[in-house]
Amino acid sequence: MKQTEKNIIEAVSSIIVNEGFSKLGVNRIAKVAGCDKVLIYRYFGGLEGLIEHWAKENDYYSFAIDIFKDKINSSDDMRSVAKDVILQQLRFVRESRMMQELILWELSGNTTFDYIRDTREKNGHEIQQMIEHRLGVTDSDAKYYVTILMAAINYLVLFSRTSGMYNGVDFSAEETWPKIECAICNYIDMIFDSQQVSRL
């Protein structure tokens, strides 16, 4: 990747963090990147192509499938793989201000970058289907449990940005998060056990 391409992608991140998604536009990105806007079309095909490229590095489930596909196909311990997928989601969302801003943008009702959400949905669901396929499970209700878990992770991370206490849990305390991870693992164990999966 050329330096100019990197500068353009970094400009997207800078604008999101400092100004918000609403300020994303070809002209603004080109100005922050210090390049001619023609290069955005040349390298990425336009704003949509640029944001899709950005998402592959900054939206968890847009790139998680590439990380976990081989692991799912090669591992005999799908329970541990499932825990890894969800725990990595928690850690990534906590650490990535841009992922947080993207979630907030979507929750506010904006549909400008729906294709990122659609890719996340497709890839996240595909990961779950791959795990269930390895386990020989069909017509599983696990997706409902996992949906609640994934949504809860996003909410708690966003909540902890401005507030500390939730249900008596102090999310401003760093020691809280390892306990949350432990609870997530226990929750996933319950999901597996409730589905009465034989190959765990």
XYZ file of N, CA, C and O in Angstrom:
800
model
N 0.849 -1.203 0.000
C 0.000 0.000 0.000
C 0.885 1.254 0.000
O 1.844 1.349 0.759
N 0.552 2.186 -0.877
C 1.320 3.409 -0.979
C 1.067 4.309 0.220
O 0.034 4.239 0.878
N 2.023 5.194 0.493
C 1.910 6.089 1.635
C 0.670 6.978 1.527
O 0.004 7.257 2.526
N 0.365 7.407 0.303
C -0.820 8.253 0.124
C -2.082 7.506 0.509
O -2.989 8.079 1.143
N -2.175 6.221 0.158
C -3.335 5.417 0.543
C -3.438 5.323 2.066
O -4.533 5.438 2.626
N -2.297 5.104 2.714
C -2.289 5.039 4.177
C -2.740 6.367 4.775
O -3.496 6.395 5.751
N -2.264 7.464 4.195
C -2.652 8.787 4.691
C -4.157 9.009 4.572
O -4.783 9.619 5.453
N -4.725 8.532 3.486
C -6.165 8.688 3.271
C -6.949 7.897 4.317
O -7.910 8.404 4.908
N -6.537 6.658 4.561
C -7.217 5.827 5.556
C -7.056 6.428 6.951
O -8.007 6.462 7.748
N -5.871 6.912 7.247
C -5.641 7.558 8.541
C -6.468 8.827 8.682
O -6.920 9.175 9.779
N -6.691 9.513 7.577
C -7.524 10.717 7.597
C -8.962 10.366 7.978
O -9.619 11.102 8.717
N -9.453 9.246 7.457
C -10.793 8.781 7.814
C -10.891 8.574 9.317
O -11.826 9.053 9.978
N -9.911 7.887 9.887
C -9.910 7.628 11.331
C -9.851 8.928 12.120
O -10.551 9.092 13.123
N -9.019 9.843 11.681
C -8.868 11.124 12.374
C -10.178 11.906 12.379
O -10.579 12.469 13.410
N -10.843 11.929 11.244
C -12.111 12.668 11.153
C -13.169 12.028 12.043
O -13.919 12.722 12.742
N -13.236 10.697 12.041
C -14.232 9.996 12.857
C -14.038 10.317 14.328
O -14.997 10.634 15.051
N -12.802 10.243 14.798
C -12.514 10.460 16.216
C -12.701 11.921 16.620
O -13.261 12.220 17.675
N -12.268 12.834 15.784
C -12.251 14.246 16.162
C -13.493 15.032 15.743
O -13.843 16.026 16.379
N -14.158 14.561 14.675
C -15.284 15.325 14.145
C -16.568 14.516 14.016
O -17.657 15.084 13.954
N -16.431 13.194 13.946
C -17.608 12.348 13.822
C -17.869 11.905 12.398
O -17.359 12.482 11.434
N -18.682 10.860 12.261
C -18.979 10.281 10.962
C -19.676 11.263 10.030
O -19.542 11.179 8.815
N -20.445 12.174 10.590
C -21.209 13.099 9.757
C -20.306 13.997 8.915
O -20.754 14.569 7.921
N -19.046 14.132 9.301
C -18.118 14.996 8.576
C -17.357 14.262 7.470
O -16.574 14.878 6.742
N -17.589 12.966 7.356
C -16.885 12.207 6.335
C -17.407 12.561 4.944
O -18.599 12.465 4.669
N -16.510 12.957 4.104
C -16.830 13.271 2.717
C -15.532 13.308 1.943
O -14.449 13.472 2.521
N -15.603 13.141 0.654
C -14.397 13.077 -0.170
C -13.541 14.326 -0.004
O -12.318 14.241 0.168
N -14.185 15.489 -0.034
C -13.426 16.736 0.062
C -12.734 16.870 1.415
O -11.561 17.263 1.486
N -13.461 16.554 2.477
C -12.893 16.686 3.823
C -11.752 15.690 4.032
O -10.701 16.039 4.601
N -11.947 14.465 3.593
C -10.916 13.438 3.742
C -9.660 13.834 2.985
O -8.541 13.715 3.495
N -9.838 14.320 1.747
C -8.687 14.723 0.935
C -7.916 15.856 1.604
O -6.678 15.870 1.601
N -8.649 16.790 2.208
C -7.991 17.917 2.864
C -7.168 17.451 4.055
O -6.012 17.864 4.228
N -7.745 16.589 4.881
C -7.029 16.087 6.062
C -5.848 15.219 5.640
O -4.780 15.258 6.260
N -6.020 14.455 4.566
C -4.941 13.581 4.084
C -3.863 14.348 3.345
O -2.764 13.838 3.129
N -4.190 15.584 2.940
C -3.233 16.390 2.194
C -3.006 15.884 0.787
O -1.863 15.850 0.298
N -4.088 15.471 0.132
C -3.958 14.954 -1.221
C -5.113 15.448 -2.086
O -6.087 16.006 -1.581
N -5.011 15.225 -3.367
C -6.085 15.560 -4.289
C -7.191 14.519 -4.140
O -6.926 13.314 -4.035
N -8.442 14.954 -4.156
C -9.554 14.021 -3.968
C -9.640 12.999 -5.099
O -10.235 11.919 -4.923
N -9.039 13.306 -6.225
C -9.022 12.359 -7.343
C -8.374 11.037 -6.919
O -8.753 9.957 -7.386
N -7.407 11.119 -5.995
C -6.704 9.918 -5.551
C -7.612 8.991 -4.761
O -7.402 7.779 -4.744
N -8.619 9.535 -4.094
C -9.573 8.698 -3.366
C -10.344 7.820 -4.347
O -10.583 6.638 -4.095
N -10.717 8.398 -5.463
C -11.414 7.621 -6.493
C -10.465 6.642 -7.174
O -10.858 5.519 -7.508
N -9.224 7.058 -7.365
C -8.259 6.189 -8.040
C -7.934 4.969 -7.194
O -7.894 3.842 -7.699
N -7.692 5.180 -5.911
C -7.267 4.083 -5.050
C -8.435 3.251 -4.509
O -8.296 2.046 -4.309
N -9.574 3.901 -4.264
C -10.662 3.216 -3.566
C -11.991 3.207 -4.328
O -12.956 2.601 -3.874
N -12.037 3.900 -5.449
C -13.261 3.926 -6.224
C -14.303 4.898 -5.724
O -15.423 4.941 -6.219
N -13.964 5.664 -4.694
C -14.899 6.635 -4.142
C -15.042 6.478 -2.641
O -14.335 5.690 -1.998
N -15.973 7.212 -2.053
C -16.139 7.225 -0.601
C -16.560 5.863 -0.068
O -16.029 5.398 0.944
N -17.512 5.216 -0.735
C -17.995 3.927 -0.240
C -16.878 2.893 -0.224
O -16.715 2.158 0.762
N -16.092 2.835 -1.296
C -14.985 1.888 -1.343
C -13.946 2.178 -0.278
O -13.371 1.261 0.314
N -13.712 3.463 -0.021
C -12.761 3.861 1.012
C -13.234 3.422 2.390
O -12.462 2.867 3.177
N -14.510 3.672 2.695
C -15.036 3.308 4.004
C -15.068 1.791 4.173
O -14.814 1.271 5.267
N -15.355 1.073 3.108
C -15.311 -0.393 3.182
C -13.893 -0.860 3.511
O -13.704 -1.776 4.312
N -12.911 -0.250 2.884
C -11.515 -0.589 3.164
C -11.171 -0.254 4.614
O -10.513 -1.035 5.300
N -11.608 0.906 5.063
C -11.376 1.316 6.450
C -12.003 0.321 7.416
O -11.412 -0.039 8.445
N -13.204 -0.145 7.099
C -13.920 -1.052 7.986
C -13.196 -2.383 8.160
O -13.277 -3.013 9.218
N -12.477 -2.821 7.119
C -11.763 -4.090 7.210
C -10.685 -4.064 8.283
O -10.225 -5.119 8.726
N -10.287 -2.861 8.696
C -9.278 -2.734 9.738
C -9.872 -2.263 11.064
O -9.241 -2.412 12.115
N -11.078 -1.708 11.037
C -11.590 -1.040 12.227
C -12.965 -1.511 12.703
O -13.439 -1.059 13.740
N -13.605 -2.403 11.951
C -14.873 -2.984 12.370
C -14.634 -4.457 12.668
O -14.236 -5.211 11.776
N -14.868 -4.871 13.905
C -14.423 -6.185 14.372
C -14.870 -7.331 13.478
O -14.056 -8.112 12.983
N -16.171 -7.456 13.259
C -16.642 -8.610 12.504
C -16.391 -8.490 11.002
O -16.579 -9.457 10.262
N -15.950 -7.311 10.567
C -15.554 -7.179 9.168
C -14.239 -7.901 8.899
O -13.976 -8.328 7.777
N -13.406 -8.036 9.948
C -12.132 -8.747 9.748
C -12.015 -10.017 10.589
O -11.152 -10.850 10.329
N -12.902 -10.204 11.570
C -12.780 -11.355 12.473
C -12.931 -12.682 11.735
O -12.303 -13.680 12.102
N -13.754 -12.689 10.707
C -13.962 -13.953 9.996
C -12.663 -14.450 9.372
O -12.406 -15.657 9.328
N -11.814 -13.541 8.921
C -10.526 -13.951 8.348
C -9.591 -14.497 9.425
O -8.752 -15.358 9.153
N -9.747 -13.989 10.640
C -8.903 -14.450 11.746
C -9.327 -15.832 12.229
O -8.494 -16.693 12.519
N -10.643 -16.058 12.300
C -11.141 -17.271 12.952
C -11.521 -18.404 12.002
O -11.749 -19.523 12.449
N -11.579 -18.139 10.710
C -12.025 -19.177 9.781
C -11.154 -20.424 9.870
O -11.659 -21.543 10.012
N -9.841 -20.256 9.794
C -8.940 -21.406 9.860
C -9.001 -22.076 11.230
O -8.928 -23.312 11.330
N -9.134 -21.262 12.264
C -9.188 -21.816 13.618
C -10.427 -22.675 13.803
O -10.376 -23.750 14.414
N -11.550 -22.218 13.263
C -12.791 -22.989 13.360
C -12.647 -24.306 12.605
O -13.080 -25.367 13.076
N -12.035 -24.256 11.448
C -11.901 -25.458 10.615
C -10.907 -26.466 11.170
O -11.011 -27.659 10.886
N -9.941 -25.993 11.965
C -8.882 -26.891 12.435
C -9.027 -27.316 13.895
O -8.475 -28.346 14.288
N -9.763 -26.552 14.687
C -9.855 -26.851 16.116
C -10.931 -27.889 16.409
O -11.960 -27.962 15.730
N -10.682 -28.683 17.432
C -11.681 -29.636 17.910
C -12.401 -29.109 19.150
O -13.233 -29.809 19.730
N -12.063 -27.896 19.559
C -12.648 -27.317 20.773
C -13.447 -26.068 20.403
O -12.975 -24.945 20.538
N -14.661 -26.269 19.918
C -15.482 -25.149 19.467
C -15.927 -24.261 20.631
O -16.166 -23.070 20.448
N -16.005 -24.829 21.804
C -16.375 -24.029 22.973
C -15.320 -22.943 23.217
O -15.656 -21.779 23.431
N -14.054 -23.320 23.142
C -12.975 -22.353 23.340
C -12.918 -21.340 22.204
O -12.651 -20.161 22.421
N -13.182 -21.797 20.983
C -13.191 -20.885 19.840
C -14.296 -19.845 20.016
O -14.074 -18.646 19.790
N -15.476 -20.281 20.421
C -16.592 -19.359 20.627
C -16.249 -18.322 21.697
O -16.543 -17.131 21.541
N -15.624 -18.762 22.761
C -15.205 -17.830 23.814
C -14.201 -16.824 23.268
O -14.279 -15.629 23.569
N -13.271 -17.305 22.464
C -12.245 -16.433 21.903
C -12.868 -15.363 21.009
O -12.500 -14.184 21.086
N -13.817 -15.757 20.181
C -14.478 -14.800 19.286
C -15.142 -13.687 20.079
O -14.978 -12.494 19.780
N -15.887 -14.051 21.105
C -16.646 -13.058 21.873
C -15.732 -12.214 22.758
O -15.920 -10.992 22.880
N -14.737 -12.840 23.367
C -13.810 -12.082 24.209
C -13.005 -11.096 23.381
O -12.738 -9.964 23.831
N -12.625 -11.499 22.184
C -11.902 -10.576 21.311
C -12.794 -9.407 20.891
O -12.307 -8.286 20.706
N -14.085 -9.675 20.729
C -15.009 -8.579 20.445
C -14.996 -7.567 21.588
O -14.877 -6.363 21.371
N -15.124 -8.059 22.827
C -15.112 -7.175 23.993
C -13.839 -6.345 24.037
O -13.887 -5.116 24.196
N -12.705 -6.997 23.875
C -11.420 -6.291 23.976
C -11.257 -5.280 22.854
O -10.767 -4.166 23.083
N -11.678 -5.663 21.653
C -11.516 -4.754 20.533
C -12.412 -3.527 20.679
O -11.961 -2.394 20.475
N -13.657 -3.730 21.029
C -14.578 -2.602 21.176
C -14.122 -1.688 22.303
O -14.213 -0.459 22.201
N -13.600 -2.267 23.371
C -13.094 -1.442 24.479
C -11.925 -0.570 24.044
O -11.815 0.590 24.439
N -11.045 -1.145 23.228
C -9.805 -0.446 22.863
C -9.962 0.485 21.657
O -9.165 1.410 21.484
N -10.977 0.233 20.837
C -11.106 0.976 19.587
C -12.143 2.085 19.697
O -13.349 1.832 19.672
N -11.664 3.310 19.802
C -12.578 4.442 19.838
C -13.366 4.540 18.528
O -14.536 4.935 18.520
N -12.738 4.163 17.426
C -13.418 4.247 16.139
C -14.562 3.247 16.040
O -15.619 3.551 15.484
N -14.375 2.049 16.591
C -15.464 1.072 16.611
C -16.611 1.586 17.462
O -17.787 1.444 17.106
N -16.289 2.212 18.563
C -17.318 2.790 19.421
C -18.100 3.876 18.687
O -19.335 3.933 18.760
N -17.374 4.731 17.987
C -18.036 5.809 17.247
C -18.921 5.248 16.135
O -19.997 5.792 15.852
N -18.478 4.172 15.513
C -19.272 3.548 14.465
C -20.578 3.000 15.025
O -21.652 3.184 14.433
N -20.507 2.341 16.180
C -21.714 1.805 16.809
C -22.666 2.938 17.179
O -23.879 2.859 16.932
N -22.129 3.998 17.755
C -22.964 5.142 18.124
C -23.619 5.769 16.900
O -24.786 6.171 16.943
N -22.869 5.867 15.817
C -23.390 6.423 14.566
C -24.581 5.597 14.080
O -25.627 6.132 13.708
N -24.440 4.292 14.114
C -25.511 3.412 13.662
C -26.721 3.487 14.589
O -27.872 3.517 14.128
N -26.471 3.534 15.881
C -27.571 3.587 16.849
C -28.355 4.887 16.772
O -29.528 4.934 17.162
N -27.719 5.934 16.259
C -28.400 7.226 16.150
C -29.357 7.264 14.956
O -30.046 8.265 14.746
N -29.400 6.170 14.207
C -30.345 6.080 13.099
C -29.782 6.429 11.751
O -30.512 6.416 10.751
N -28.495 6.730 11.690
C -27.877 7.070 10.412
C -27.687 5.814 9.562
O -27.298 4.760 10.067
N -27.950 5.944 8.297
C -27.878 4.800 7.385
C -26.845 4.988 6.275
O -26.801 4.210 5.337
N -26.024 6.022 6.416
C -25.066 6.340 5.357
C -24.122 5.182 5.061
O -23.781 4.932 3.902
N -23.695 4.481 6.094
C -22.726 3.404 5.911
C -23.331 2.058 6.313
O -22.701 1.252 6.992
N -24.548 1.825 5.833
C -25.236 0.576 6.147
C -24.466 -0.648 5.676
O -24.587 -1.727 6.257
N -23.674 -0.491 4.616
C -22.966 -1.641 4.080
C -21.939 -2.181 5.070
O -21.611 -3.366 5.032
N -21.438 -1.323 5.983
C -20.537 -1.823 7.026
C -21.313 -2.712 7.983
O -20.879 -3.809 8.342
N -22.472 -2.229 8.400
C -23.320 -3.018 9.295
C -23.727 -4.326 8.634
O -23.737 -5.382 9.272
N -24.065 -4.267 7.349
C -24.485 -5.474 6.628
C -23.343 -6.484 6.541
O -23.563 -7.697 6.679
N -22.120 -6.003 6.315
C -20.962 -6.897 6.278
C -20.715 -7.516 7.642
O -20.426 -8.718 7.755
N -20.851 -6.695 8.685
C -20.678 -7.199 10.057
C -21.700 -8.291 10.356
O -21.376 -9.335 10.927
N -22.934 -8.040 9.975
C -24.003 -9.018 10.194
C -23.721 -10.311 9.443
O -23.819 -11.412 10.004
N -23.349 -10.187 8.186
C -23.076 -11.371 7.361
C -21.925 -12.180 7.929
O -22.021 -13.405 8.072
N -20.832 -11.513 8.278
C -19.644 -12.221 8.752
C -19.852 -12.815 10.137
O -19.427 -13.939 10.410
N -20.480 -12.048 11.026
C -20.734 -12.558 12.371
C -21.614 -13.793 12.343
O -21.367 -14.783 13.048
N -22.661 -13.738 11.513
C -23.558 -14.889 11.392
C -22.848 -16.077 10.759
O -23.067 -17.232 11.154
N -21.970 -15.791 9.809
C -21.230 -16.878 9.163
C -20.303 -17.577 10.146
O -20.160 -18.805 10.111
N -19.671 -16.809 11.038
C -18.816 -17.417 12.065
C -19.633 -18.375 12.912
O -19.209 -19.502 13.199
N -20.815 -17.938 13.336
C -21.651 -18.803 14.169
C -22.088 -20.048 13.404
O -22.073 -21.164 13.951
N -22.457 -19.886 12.135
C -22.860 -21.040 11.336
C -21.719 -22.026 11.155
O -21.936 -23.247 11.172
N -20.504 -21.508 11.001
C -19.348 -22.384 10.843
C -19.115 -23.197 12.099
O -18.824 -24.405 12.038
N -19.247 -22.556 13.261
C -19.078 -23.265 14.536
C -20.154 -24.332 14.687
O -19.877 -25.480 15.062
N -21.396 -23.968 14.395
C -22.497 -24.928 14.531
C -22.323 -26.092 13.552
O -22.628 -27.246 13.890
N -21.830 -25.788 12.353
C -21.593 -26.852 11.376
C -20.548 -27.835 11.890
O -20.702 -29.055 11.742
N -19.476 -27.311 12.484
C -18.434 -28.188 13.034
C -18.980 -29.057 14.163
O -18.513 -30.178 14.377
N -19.978 -28.532 14.862
C -20.560 -29.275 15.969
C -21.679 -30.213 15.522
O -22.196 -30.994 16.316
N -22.066 -30.106 14.271
C -23.155 -30.939 13.785
C -24.507 -30.502 14.296
O -25.440 -31.313 14.433
N -24.627 -29.202 14.579
C -25.871 -28.673 15.144
C -26.683 -28.005 14.044
O -26.153 -27.254 13.224
N -27.984 -28.285 14.024
C -28.887 -27.615 13.087
C -30.084 -27.048 13.849
O -30.448 -27.548 14.912
N -30.669 -25.984 13.299
C -31.853 -25.356 13.908
C -31.609 -25.011 15.374
O -32.450 -25.255 16.247
N -30.445 -24.446 15.645
C -30.079 -24.111 17.015
C -30.658 -22.763 17.430
O -30.772 -21.841 16.617
N -31.029 -22.661 18.713
C -31.475 -21.382 19.266
C -30.306 -20.571 19.807
O -30.514 -19.505 20.385
N -29.092 -21.070 19.609
C -27.918 -20.392 20.169
C -27.790 -18.965 19.676
O -27.307 -18.090 20.396
N -28.240 -18.693 18.450
C -28.099 -17.345 17.895
C -28.822 -16.299 18.739
O -28.392 -15.145 18.803
N -29.899 -16.694 19.411
C -30.620 -15.737 20.247
C -29.809 -15.380 21.489
O -29.735 -14.220 21.893
N -29.186 -16.387 22.084
C -28.335 -16.158 23.246
C -27.125 -15.305 22.864
O -26.758 -14.375 23.582
N -26.510 -15.653 21.745
C -25.309 -14.941 21.300
C -25.645 -13.494 20.946
O -24.861 -12.582 21.220
N -26.800 -13.283 20.344
C -27.225 -11.920 20.008
C -27.311 -11.044 21.248
O -26.828 -9.901 21.252
N -27.907 -11.571 22.301
C -28.009 -10.816 23.553
C -26.621 -10.513 24.105
O -26.345 -9.394 24.554
N -25.741 -11.496 24.044
C -24.388 -11.325 24.572
C -23.614 -10.270 23.788
O -22.978 -9.377 24.369
N -23.676 -10.338 22.467
C -22.943 -9.387 21.634
C -23.464 -7.966 21.839
O -22.691 -7.005 21.930
N -24.775 -7.832 21.915
C -25.369 -6.507 22.119
C -25.026 -5.962 23.498
O -24.764 -4.761 23.658
N -25.006 -6.828 24.496
C -24.681 -6.399 25.861
C -23.243 -5.888 25.941
O -22.969 -4.891 26.629
N -22.339 -6.552 25.248
C -20.939 -6.108 25.225
C -20.846 -4.694 24.675
O -20.220 -3.814 25.272
N -21.472 -4.474 23.534
C -21.419 -3.141 22.920
C -22.017 -2.090 23.837
O -21.460 -0.997 24.003
N -23.150 -2.414 24.446
C -23.810 -1.434 25.317
C -22.948 -1.104 26.528
O -22.777 0.075 26.874
N -22.415 -2.108 27.186
C -21.641 -1.871 28.408
C -20.377 -1.058 28.116
O -19.996 -0.199 28.914
N -19.733 -1.337 26.994
C -18.544 -0.554 26.641
C -18.916 0.901 26.406
O -18.256 1.824 26.915
N -19.992 1.139 25.660
C -20.419 2.514 25.398
C -20.883 3.191 26.677
O -20.587 4.369 26.908
N -21.592 2.454 27.512
C -22.061 2.996 28.790
C -20.894 3.427 29.668
O -20.930 4.473 30.319
N -19.836 2.632 29.668
C -18.696 2.899 30.547
C -17.918 4.134 30.126
O -17.083 4.637 30.886
N -18.183 4.663 28.924
C -17.496 5.882 28.477
C -17.908 7.092 29.300
O -17.100 8.014 29.503
N -19.147 7.110 29.751
C -19.664 8.298 30.441
C -20.149 8.008 31.848
O -20.344 8.929 32.631
N -20.368 6.738 32.170
C -20.902 6.390 33.489
C -20.087 5.259 34.089
O -19.535 4.424 33.370
N -20.047 5.230 35.411
C -19.247 4.224 36.088
C -20.031 3.022 36.571
O -19.647 1.882 36.311
N -21.147 3.277 37.238
C -21.871 2.197 37.902
C -23.032 1.690 37.062
O -23.792 2.469 36.484
N -23.150 0.367 37.019
C -24.308 -0.263 36.381
C -24.651 -1.512 37.170
O -23.842 -2.430 37.267
N -25.820 -1.512 37.757
C -26.276 -2.647 38.567
C -25.278 -2.992 39.671
O -25.032 -4.153 39.987
N -24.695 -1.953 40.264
C -23.750 -2.147 41.354
C -22.348 -2.531 40.913
O -21.474 -2.775 41.759
N -22.113 -2.581 39.610
C -20.789 -2.922 39.079
C -20.096 -1.640 38.643
O -20.653 -0.845 37.887
N -18.876 -1.446 39.143
C -18.120 -0.239 38.839
C -17.272 -0.468 37.585
O -16.211 -1.081 37.634
N -17.750 0.042 36.463
C -17.046 -0.170 35.204
C -15.869 0.781 35.019
O -15.127 0.657 34.045
N -15.696 1.697 35.945
C -14.507 2.546 35.888
C -13.307 1.857 36.533
O -12.176 2.306 36.385
N -13.559 0.759 37.240
C -12.487 0.002 37.893
C -11.934 -1.032 36.921
O -12.688 -1.839 36.358
N -10.639 -1.017 36.702
C -10.024 -1.913 35.729
C -10.219 -3.376 36.105
O -10.309 -4.245 35.226
N -10.304 -3.672 37.396
C -10.459 -5.071 37.807
C -11.846 -5.625 37.471
O -12.074 -6.845 37.560
N -12.760 -4.752 37.081
C -14.093 -5.216 36.710
C -14.072 -6.025 35.419
O -14.786 -7.024 35.283
N -13.254 -5.612 34.467
C -13.303 -6.215 33.137
C -12.872 -7.673 33.098
O -13.484 -8.472 32.372
N -11.847 -8.105 33.856
C -11.556 -9.549 33.892
C -12.729 -10.354 34.457
O -12.964 -11.493 34.019
N -13.458 -9.765 35.384
C -14.634 -10.458 35.931
C -15.739 -10.541 34.889
O -16.467 -11.543 34.820
N -15.862 -9.497 34.076
C -16.827 -9.528 32.981
C -16.446 -10.623 31.982
O -17.295 -11.368 31.487
N -15.149 -10.731 31.689
C -14.695 -11.776 30.770
C -15.003 -13.162 31.327
O -15.409 -14.061 30.584
N -14.809 -13.333 32.622
C -15.119 -14.611 33.263
C -16.616 -14.915 33.157
O -17.022 -16.045 32.864
N -17.441 -13.888 33.364
C -18.883 -14.067 33.262
C -19.291 -14.432 31.838
O -20.185 -15.255 31.624
N -18.639 -13.817 30.860
C -18.917 -14.138 29.458
C -18.608 -15.605 29.177
O -19.394 -16.312 28.532
N -17.466 -16.076 29.662
C -17.095 -17.477 29.462
C -18.113 -18.412 30.104
O -18.501 -19.438 29.517
N -18.569 -18.059 31.300
C -19.581 -18.876 31.974
C -20.893 -18.878 31.188
O -21.580 -19.898 31.083
N -21.220 -17.719 30.629
C -22.442 -17.588 29.836
C -22.361 -18.455 28.583
O -23.321 -19.140 28.225
N -21.203 -18.456 27.931
C -21.026 -19.288 26.737
C -21.095 -20.767 27.090
O -21.671 -21.572 26.345
N -20.542 -21.132 28.259
C -20.675 -22.514 28.716
C -22.148 -22.893 28.844
O -22.567 -23.992 28.453
N -22.942 -21.985 29.386
C -24.370 -22.256 29.546
C -25.069 -22.405 28.199
O -25.962 -23.236 28.039
N -24.637 -21.584 27.217
C -25.214 -21.691 25.875
C -24.923 -23.073 25.296
O -25.823 -23.752 24.787
N -23.671 -23.493 25.378
C -23.307 -24.799 24.849
C -24.059 -25.907 25.561
O -24.575 -26.828 24.926
N -24.129 -25.805 26.878
C -24.800 -26.848 27.656
C -26.300 -26.885 27.373
O -26.905 -27.962 27.298
N -26.893 -25.707 27.168
C -28.334 -25.652 26.929
C -28.701 -26.232 25.572
O -29.814 -26.710 25.359
N -27.748 -26.162 24.633
C -27.994 -26.708 23.301
C -27.729 -28.215 23.242
O -27.982 -28.859 22.227
N -27.223 -28.757 24.345
C -26.956 -30.201 24.453
C -26.106 -30.694 23.282
O -26.405 -31.691 22.621
N -25.062 -29.905 23.019
C -24.158 -30.252 21.932
C -23.264 -31.413 22.378
O -22.706 -31.385 23.468
N -23.125 -32.392 21.529
C -22.336 -33.568 21.909
C -20.837 -33.356 21.737
O -20.041 -33.839 22.535
N -20.451 -32.633 20.649
C -19.019 -32.453 20.372
C -18.556 -31.105 20.892
O -18.446 -30.148 20.170
N -18.296 -31.009 22.181
C -17.870 -29.746 22.797
C -16.367 -29.714 22.976
O -15.846 -28.712 23.389
